[in-house]
Short mmCIF file of C-alpha atoms and ligand atoms in Angstrom, two decimals:
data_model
loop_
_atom_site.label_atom_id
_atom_site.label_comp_id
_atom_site.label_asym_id
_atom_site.label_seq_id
_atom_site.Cartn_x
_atom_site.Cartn_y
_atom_site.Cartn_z
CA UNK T 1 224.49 164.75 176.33
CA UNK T 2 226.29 162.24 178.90
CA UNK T 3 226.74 159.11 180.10
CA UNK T 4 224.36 158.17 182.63
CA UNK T 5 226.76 156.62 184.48
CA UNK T 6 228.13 160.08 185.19
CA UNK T 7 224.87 161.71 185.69
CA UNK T 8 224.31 158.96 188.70
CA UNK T 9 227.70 159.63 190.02
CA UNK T 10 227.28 163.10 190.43
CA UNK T 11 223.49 162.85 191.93
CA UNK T 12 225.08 160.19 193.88
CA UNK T 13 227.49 162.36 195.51
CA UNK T 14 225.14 165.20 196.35
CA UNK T 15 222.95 162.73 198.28
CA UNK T 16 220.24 162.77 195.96
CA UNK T 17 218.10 159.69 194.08
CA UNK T 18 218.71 159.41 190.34
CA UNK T 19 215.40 159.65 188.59
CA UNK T 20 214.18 158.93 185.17
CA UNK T 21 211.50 158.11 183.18
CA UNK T 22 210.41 155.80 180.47
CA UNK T 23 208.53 156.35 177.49
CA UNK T 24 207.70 154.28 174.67
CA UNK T 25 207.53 155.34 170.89
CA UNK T 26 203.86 157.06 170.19
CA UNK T 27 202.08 155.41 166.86
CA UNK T 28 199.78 158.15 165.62
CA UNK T 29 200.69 162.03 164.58
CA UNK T 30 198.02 163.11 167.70
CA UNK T 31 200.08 160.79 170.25
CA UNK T 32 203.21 162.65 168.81
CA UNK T 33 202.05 166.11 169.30
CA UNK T 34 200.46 165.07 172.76
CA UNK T 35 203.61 164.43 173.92
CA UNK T 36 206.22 166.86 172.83
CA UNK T 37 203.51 169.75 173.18
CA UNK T 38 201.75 168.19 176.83
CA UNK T 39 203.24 165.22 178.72
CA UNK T 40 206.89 165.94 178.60
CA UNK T 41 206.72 169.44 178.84
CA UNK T 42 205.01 168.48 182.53
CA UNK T 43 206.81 166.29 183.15
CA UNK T 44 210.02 168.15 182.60
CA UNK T 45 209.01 170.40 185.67
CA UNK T 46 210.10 167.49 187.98
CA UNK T 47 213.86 167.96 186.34
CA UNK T 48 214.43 164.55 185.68
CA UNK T 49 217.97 162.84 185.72
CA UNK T 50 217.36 161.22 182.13
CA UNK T 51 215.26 159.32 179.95
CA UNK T 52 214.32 155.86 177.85
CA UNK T 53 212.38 155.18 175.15
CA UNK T 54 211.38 151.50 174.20
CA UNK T 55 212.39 149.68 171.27
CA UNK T 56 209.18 147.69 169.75
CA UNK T 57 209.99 144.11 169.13
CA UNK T 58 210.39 143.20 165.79
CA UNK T 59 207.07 146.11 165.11
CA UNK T 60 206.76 149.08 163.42
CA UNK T 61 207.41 151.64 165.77
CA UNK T 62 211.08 150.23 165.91
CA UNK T 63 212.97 153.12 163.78
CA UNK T 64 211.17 155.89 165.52
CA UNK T 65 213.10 155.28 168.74
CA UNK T 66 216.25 156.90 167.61
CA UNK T 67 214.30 159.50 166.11
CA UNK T 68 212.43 160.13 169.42
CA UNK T 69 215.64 160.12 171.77
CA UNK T 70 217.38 162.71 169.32
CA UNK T 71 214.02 165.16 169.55
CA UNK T 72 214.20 164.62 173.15
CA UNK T 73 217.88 165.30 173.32
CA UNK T 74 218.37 168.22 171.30
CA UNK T 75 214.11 169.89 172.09
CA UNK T 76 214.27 169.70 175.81
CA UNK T 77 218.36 169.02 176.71
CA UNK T 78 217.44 165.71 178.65
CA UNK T 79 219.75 163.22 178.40
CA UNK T 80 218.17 160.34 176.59
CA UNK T 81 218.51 156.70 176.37
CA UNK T 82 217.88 154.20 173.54
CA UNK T 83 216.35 150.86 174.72
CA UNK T 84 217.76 148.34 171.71
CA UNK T 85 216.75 144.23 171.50
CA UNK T 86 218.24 141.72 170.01
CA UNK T 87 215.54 140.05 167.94
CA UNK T 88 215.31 139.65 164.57
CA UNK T 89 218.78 141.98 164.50
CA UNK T 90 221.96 140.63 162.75
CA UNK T 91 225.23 141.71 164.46
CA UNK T 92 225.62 143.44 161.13
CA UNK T 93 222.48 145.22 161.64
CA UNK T 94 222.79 145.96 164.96
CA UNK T 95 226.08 147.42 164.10
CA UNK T 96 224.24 149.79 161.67
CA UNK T 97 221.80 151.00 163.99
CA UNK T 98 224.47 151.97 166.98
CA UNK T 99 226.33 154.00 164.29
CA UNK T 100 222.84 155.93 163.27
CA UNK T 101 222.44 156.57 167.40
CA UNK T 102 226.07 157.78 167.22
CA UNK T 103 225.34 159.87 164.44
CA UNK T 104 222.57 161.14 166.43
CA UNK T 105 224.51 162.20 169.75
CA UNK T 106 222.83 159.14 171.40
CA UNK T 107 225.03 158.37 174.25
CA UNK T 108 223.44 156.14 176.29
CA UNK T 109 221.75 152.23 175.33
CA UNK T 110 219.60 150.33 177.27
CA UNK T 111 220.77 146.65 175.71
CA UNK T 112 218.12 143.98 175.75
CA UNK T 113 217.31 140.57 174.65
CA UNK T 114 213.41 141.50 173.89
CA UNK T 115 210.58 139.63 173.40
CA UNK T 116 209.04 138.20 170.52
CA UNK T 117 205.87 139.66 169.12
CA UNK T 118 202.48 138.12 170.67
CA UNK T 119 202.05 134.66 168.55
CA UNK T 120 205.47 134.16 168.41
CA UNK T 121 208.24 132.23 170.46
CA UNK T 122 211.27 133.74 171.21
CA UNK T 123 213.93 132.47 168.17
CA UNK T 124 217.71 133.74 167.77
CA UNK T 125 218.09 135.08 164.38
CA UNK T 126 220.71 133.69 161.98
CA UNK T 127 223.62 135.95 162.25
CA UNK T 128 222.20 137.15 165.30
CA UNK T 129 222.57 137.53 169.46
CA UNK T 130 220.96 134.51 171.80
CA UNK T 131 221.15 136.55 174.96
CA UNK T 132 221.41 140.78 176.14
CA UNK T 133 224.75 139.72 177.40
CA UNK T 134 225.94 139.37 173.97
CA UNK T 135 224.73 143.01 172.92
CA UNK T 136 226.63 144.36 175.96
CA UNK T 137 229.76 142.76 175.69
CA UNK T 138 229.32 143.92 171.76
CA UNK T 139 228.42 147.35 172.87
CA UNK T 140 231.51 147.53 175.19
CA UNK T 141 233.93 146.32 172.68
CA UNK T 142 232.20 148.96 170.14
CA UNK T 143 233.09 151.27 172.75
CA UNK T 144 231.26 155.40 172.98
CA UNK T 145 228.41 154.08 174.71
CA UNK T 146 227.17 154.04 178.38
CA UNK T 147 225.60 150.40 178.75
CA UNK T 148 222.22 149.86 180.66
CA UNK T 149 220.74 145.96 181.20
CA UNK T 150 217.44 144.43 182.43
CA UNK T 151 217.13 142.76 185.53
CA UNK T 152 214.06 140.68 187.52
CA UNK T 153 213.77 140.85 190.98
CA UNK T 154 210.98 137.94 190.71
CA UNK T 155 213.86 136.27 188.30
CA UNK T 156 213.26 136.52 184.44
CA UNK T 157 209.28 134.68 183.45
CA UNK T 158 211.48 132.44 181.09
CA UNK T 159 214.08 131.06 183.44
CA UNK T 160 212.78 127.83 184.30
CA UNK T 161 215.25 127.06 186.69
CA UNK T 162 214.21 129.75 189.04
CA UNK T 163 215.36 133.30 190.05
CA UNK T 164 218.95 132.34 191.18
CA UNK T 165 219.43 130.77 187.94
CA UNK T 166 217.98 134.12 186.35
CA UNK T 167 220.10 136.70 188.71
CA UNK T 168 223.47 134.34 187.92
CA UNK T 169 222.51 135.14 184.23
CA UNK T 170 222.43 138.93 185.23
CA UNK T 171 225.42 138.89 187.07
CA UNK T 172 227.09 137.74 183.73
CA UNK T 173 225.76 140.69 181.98
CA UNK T 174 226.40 143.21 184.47
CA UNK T 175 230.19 141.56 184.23
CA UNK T 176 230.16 141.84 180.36
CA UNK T 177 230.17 145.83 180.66
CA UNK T 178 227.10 147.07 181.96
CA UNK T 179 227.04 150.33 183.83
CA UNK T 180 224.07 149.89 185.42
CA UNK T 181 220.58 147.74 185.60
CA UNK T 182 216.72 148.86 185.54
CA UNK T 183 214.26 146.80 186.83
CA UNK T 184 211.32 145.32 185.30
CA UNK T 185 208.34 146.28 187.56
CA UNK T 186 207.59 144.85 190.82
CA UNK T 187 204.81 144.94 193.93
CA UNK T 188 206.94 143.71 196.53
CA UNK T 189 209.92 145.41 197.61
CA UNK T 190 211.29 142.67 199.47
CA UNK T 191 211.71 141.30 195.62
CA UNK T 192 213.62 144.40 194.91
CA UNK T 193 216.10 143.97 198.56
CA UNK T 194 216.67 140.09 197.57
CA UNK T 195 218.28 140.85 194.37
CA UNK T 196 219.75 143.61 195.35
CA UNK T 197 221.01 142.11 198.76
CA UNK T 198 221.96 139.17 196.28
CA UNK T 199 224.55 141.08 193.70
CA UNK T 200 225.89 142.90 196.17
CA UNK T 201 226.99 139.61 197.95
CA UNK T 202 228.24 139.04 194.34
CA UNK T 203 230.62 141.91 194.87
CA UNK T 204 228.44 143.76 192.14
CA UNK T 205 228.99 147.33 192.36
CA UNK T 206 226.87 149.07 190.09
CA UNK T 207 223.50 151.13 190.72
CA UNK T 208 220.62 148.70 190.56
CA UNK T 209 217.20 151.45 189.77
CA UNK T 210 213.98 150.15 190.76
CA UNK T 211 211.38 150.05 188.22
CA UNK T 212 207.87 151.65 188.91
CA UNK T 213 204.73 151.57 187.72
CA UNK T 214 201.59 154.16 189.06
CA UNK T 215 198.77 151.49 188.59
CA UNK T 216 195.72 153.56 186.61
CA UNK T 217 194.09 150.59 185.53
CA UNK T 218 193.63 147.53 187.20
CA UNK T 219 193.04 145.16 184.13
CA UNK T 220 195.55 146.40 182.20
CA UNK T 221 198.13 145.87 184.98
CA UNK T 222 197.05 142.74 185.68
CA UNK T 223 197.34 141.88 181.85
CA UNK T 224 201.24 143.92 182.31
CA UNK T 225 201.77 140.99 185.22
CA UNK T 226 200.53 138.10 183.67
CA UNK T 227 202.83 139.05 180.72
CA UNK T 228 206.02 139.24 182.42
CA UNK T 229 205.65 137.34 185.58
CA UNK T 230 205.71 140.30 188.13
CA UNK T 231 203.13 138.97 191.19
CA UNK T 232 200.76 141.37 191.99
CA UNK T 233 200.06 141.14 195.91
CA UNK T 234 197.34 139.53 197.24
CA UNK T 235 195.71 142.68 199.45
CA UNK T 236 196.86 144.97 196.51
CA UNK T 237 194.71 142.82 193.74
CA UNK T 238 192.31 142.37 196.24
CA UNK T 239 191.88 147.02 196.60
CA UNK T 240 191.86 146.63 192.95
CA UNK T 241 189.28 144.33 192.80
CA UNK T 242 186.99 146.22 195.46
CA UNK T 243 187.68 149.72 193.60
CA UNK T 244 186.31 148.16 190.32
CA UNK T 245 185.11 150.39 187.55
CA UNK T 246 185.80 153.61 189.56
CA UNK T 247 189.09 154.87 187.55
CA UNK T 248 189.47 157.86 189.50
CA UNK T 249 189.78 156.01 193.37
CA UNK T 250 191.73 153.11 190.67
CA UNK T 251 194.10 156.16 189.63
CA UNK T 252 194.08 157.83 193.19
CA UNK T 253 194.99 154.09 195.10
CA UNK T 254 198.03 153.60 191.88
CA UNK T 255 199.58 156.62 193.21
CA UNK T 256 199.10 155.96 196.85
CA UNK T 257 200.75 152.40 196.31
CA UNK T 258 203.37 153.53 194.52
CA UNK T 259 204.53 156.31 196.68
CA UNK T 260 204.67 154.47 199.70
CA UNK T 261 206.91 151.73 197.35
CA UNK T 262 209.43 154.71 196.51
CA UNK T 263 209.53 156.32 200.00
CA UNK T 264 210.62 152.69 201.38
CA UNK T 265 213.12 151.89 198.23
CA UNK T 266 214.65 154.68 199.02
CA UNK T 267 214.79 154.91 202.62
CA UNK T 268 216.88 151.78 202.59
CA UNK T 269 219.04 152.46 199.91
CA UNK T 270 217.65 152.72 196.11
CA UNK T 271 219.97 154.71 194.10
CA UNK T 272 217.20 156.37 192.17
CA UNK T 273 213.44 155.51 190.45
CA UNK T 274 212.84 154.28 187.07
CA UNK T 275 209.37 155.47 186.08
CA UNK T 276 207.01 153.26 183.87
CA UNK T 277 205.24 156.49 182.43
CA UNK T 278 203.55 154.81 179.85
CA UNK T 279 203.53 158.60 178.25
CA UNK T 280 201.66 159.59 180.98
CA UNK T 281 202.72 162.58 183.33
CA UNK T 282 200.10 163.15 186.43
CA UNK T 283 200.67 160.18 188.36
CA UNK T 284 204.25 160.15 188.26
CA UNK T 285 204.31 163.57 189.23
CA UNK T 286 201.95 163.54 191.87
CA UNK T 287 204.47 160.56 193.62
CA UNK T 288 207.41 163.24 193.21
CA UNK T 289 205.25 165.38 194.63
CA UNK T 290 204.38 163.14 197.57
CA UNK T 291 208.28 162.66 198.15
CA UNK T 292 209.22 165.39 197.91
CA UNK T 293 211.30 165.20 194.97
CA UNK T 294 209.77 167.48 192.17
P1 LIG I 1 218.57 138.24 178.74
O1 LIG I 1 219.45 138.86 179.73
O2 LIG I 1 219.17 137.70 177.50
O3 LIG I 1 217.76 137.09 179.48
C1 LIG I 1 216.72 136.37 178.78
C2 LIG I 1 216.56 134.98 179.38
O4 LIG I 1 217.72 134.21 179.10
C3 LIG I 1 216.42 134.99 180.91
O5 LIG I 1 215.52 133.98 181.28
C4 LIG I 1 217.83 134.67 181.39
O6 LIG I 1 217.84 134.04 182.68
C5 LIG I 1 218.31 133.73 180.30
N1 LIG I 1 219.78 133.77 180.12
C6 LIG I 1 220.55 134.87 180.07
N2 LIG I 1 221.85 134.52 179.88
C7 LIG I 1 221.87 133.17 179.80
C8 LIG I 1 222.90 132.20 179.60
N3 LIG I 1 224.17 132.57 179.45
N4 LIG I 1 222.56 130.89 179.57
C9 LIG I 1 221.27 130.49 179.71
N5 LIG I 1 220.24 131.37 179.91
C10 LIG I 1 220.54 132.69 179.95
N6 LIG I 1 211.52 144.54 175.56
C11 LIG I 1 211.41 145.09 174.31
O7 LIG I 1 211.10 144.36 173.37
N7 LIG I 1 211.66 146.42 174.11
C12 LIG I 1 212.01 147.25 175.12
O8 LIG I 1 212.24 148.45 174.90
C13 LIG I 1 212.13 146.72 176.44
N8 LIG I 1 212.50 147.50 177.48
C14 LIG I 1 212.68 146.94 178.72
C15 LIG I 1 213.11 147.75 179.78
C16 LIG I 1 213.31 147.22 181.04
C17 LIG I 1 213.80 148.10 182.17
C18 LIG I 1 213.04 145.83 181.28
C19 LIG I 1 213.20 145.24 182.65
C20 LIG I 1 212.60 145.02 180.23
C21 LIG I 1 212.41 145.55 178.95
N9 LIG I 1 212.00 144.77 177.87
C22 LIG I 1 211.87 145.32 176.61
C23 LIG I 1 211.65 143.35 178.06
C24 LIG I 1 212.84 142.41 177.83
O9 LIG I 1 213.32 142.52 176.51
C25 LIG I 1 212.34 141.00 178.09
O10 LIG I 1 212.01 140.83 179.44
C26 LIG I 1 213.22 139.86 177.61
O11 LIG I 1 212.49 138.63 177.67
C27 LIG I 1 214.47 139.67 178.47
O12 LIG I 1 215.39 140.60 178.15
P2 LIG I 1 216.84 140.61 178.83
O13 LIG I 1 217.55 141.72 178.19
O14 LIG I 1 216.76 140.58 180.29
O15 LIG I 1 217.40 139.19 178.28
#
């Protein structure tokens, strides 16, 4: 498999968007064999760039991500990425857990701070990493790894001090070694262009990949923005609202919203998509569709 970095370089140079898609580790036998036998079989006939899976914080789906990456890898040759958190990790253990991803031809690590499990505040552990800058600058000095961080174009929910504050904090990351950053899921695409317009007056350099989300249900993504702070437009809420109960025009409006985001990201400048799947593949391949791209 390769580094991402290279992968983006190369799509990069033949004009094309880097695209990719996220999944996140399945907790039943049925969700396992759903996906290896249904979703990513489909949604391997868009020929995606690469792939993430999520690390669950501090739960128990949180040693079946290397697992999942490595089936991924060696079942359907797509390079993979691991997303990896710091909480509740020791260095020590964190140290274990990159040499089991090594082991498994895992090349690529999406290096995160995490959040705590619902109940909980957030809490450095003894022994442990305060902030995803600290896991990348670890991960660089490791060395063997490509290096992926989060960033917030509405600036990060915790980061009282606003989004400057926040995107300063990124900028530091990005300078600790990362190749490149994914973004947590936004609306408004004039979020997206202000950070972007933002790092680059930093003299940042490296891809920043819009994160997207197809909406299919409107009270779970309103639960999604509540949770992590990403504003959901008033005269997009407001279609929600109207479409109520009706998941089909809900699914059918998700995908229209969401194309016309891409098809603008990209139009001025995106290097690539990020796709939210949320194991899901019709909705995410009906937008490639729409573009053009699968
Ligand atoms: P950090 O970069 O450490 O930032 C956390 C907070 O600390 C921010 O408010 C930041 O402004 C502040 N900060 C950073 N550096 C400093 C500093 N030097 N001084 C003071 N303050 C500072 N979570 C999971 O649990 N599992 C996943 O698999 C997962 N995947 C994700 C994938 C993507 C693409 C994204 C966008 C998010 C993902 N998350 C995941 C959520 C993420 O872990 C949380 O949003 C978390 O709260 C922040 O992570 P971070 O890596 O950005 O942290």
């Amino acid at each position: 498999m390769r580094f991402i970095r290279d992968i983006h370089a190369e799509k990069q140079a033949s004009g094309k968007p880097t695209i990719s898609f996220e999944f996140f580790p399945f907790k039943t036998p049925e969700g396992e064999a759903t996906f290896f036998g249904k979703t990513l079989p489909a949604l391997m006939t868009a020929r995606p760039d690469y792939a993430s899976v999520t690390y669950g914080a501090g739960g128990s789906t949180r040693e079946k991500t290397l697992e999942i990456v490595e089936r991924i890898q060696n079942d359907f040759g797509l390079t993979t990425m691991a997303h990896l958190t710091c909480i509740k990790h020791t260095q020590a253990e964190i140290g274990g857990i990159l040499d089991e991803a090594a082991r498994r031809g895992i090349q690529n690590i999406l290096a995160l701070r995490g959040d705590p499990p619902s109940g909980e505040e957030w809490a450095q552990t003894e022994g442990g990493f305060e902030f995803a800058s600290e896991l990348v600058e670890f991960l660089r000095e490791r060395g063997g790894f490509g290096i992926g961080a989060a960033g917030f174009p509405e600036g990060h929910i915790d980061c009282a001090e606003g989004r400057e504050t926040d995107w300063r904090h990124l900028v530091g990351k990005i300078n600790c070694g990362a190749d490149f950053v994914i973004t947590q899921m936004f609306f408004d695409n004039a979020d997206y262009f202000r950070l972007a317009d933002y790092l680059k007056g930093q003299g940042v350099a490296v891809p920043l990949f819009p994160g997207i989300i197809p909406v299919a249900n409107a009270g779970q993504i309103k639960k999604f923005s509540a949770m992590c702070g990403a504003k959901l437009p008033e005269s997009f809420s407001s279609r929600l609202d109207e479409l109520g109960d009706d998941a089909d025009a809900v699914r059918e409006y998700g995908i229209e919203y969401a194309t016309g985001q891409c098809r603008e990201l990209l139009e001025r400048g995106a290097p690539g998509l990020h796709f939210y799947t949320l194991n899901k593949s019709k909705a995410v391949l009906q937008i490639l569709a729409n573009l053009g791209l699968a």
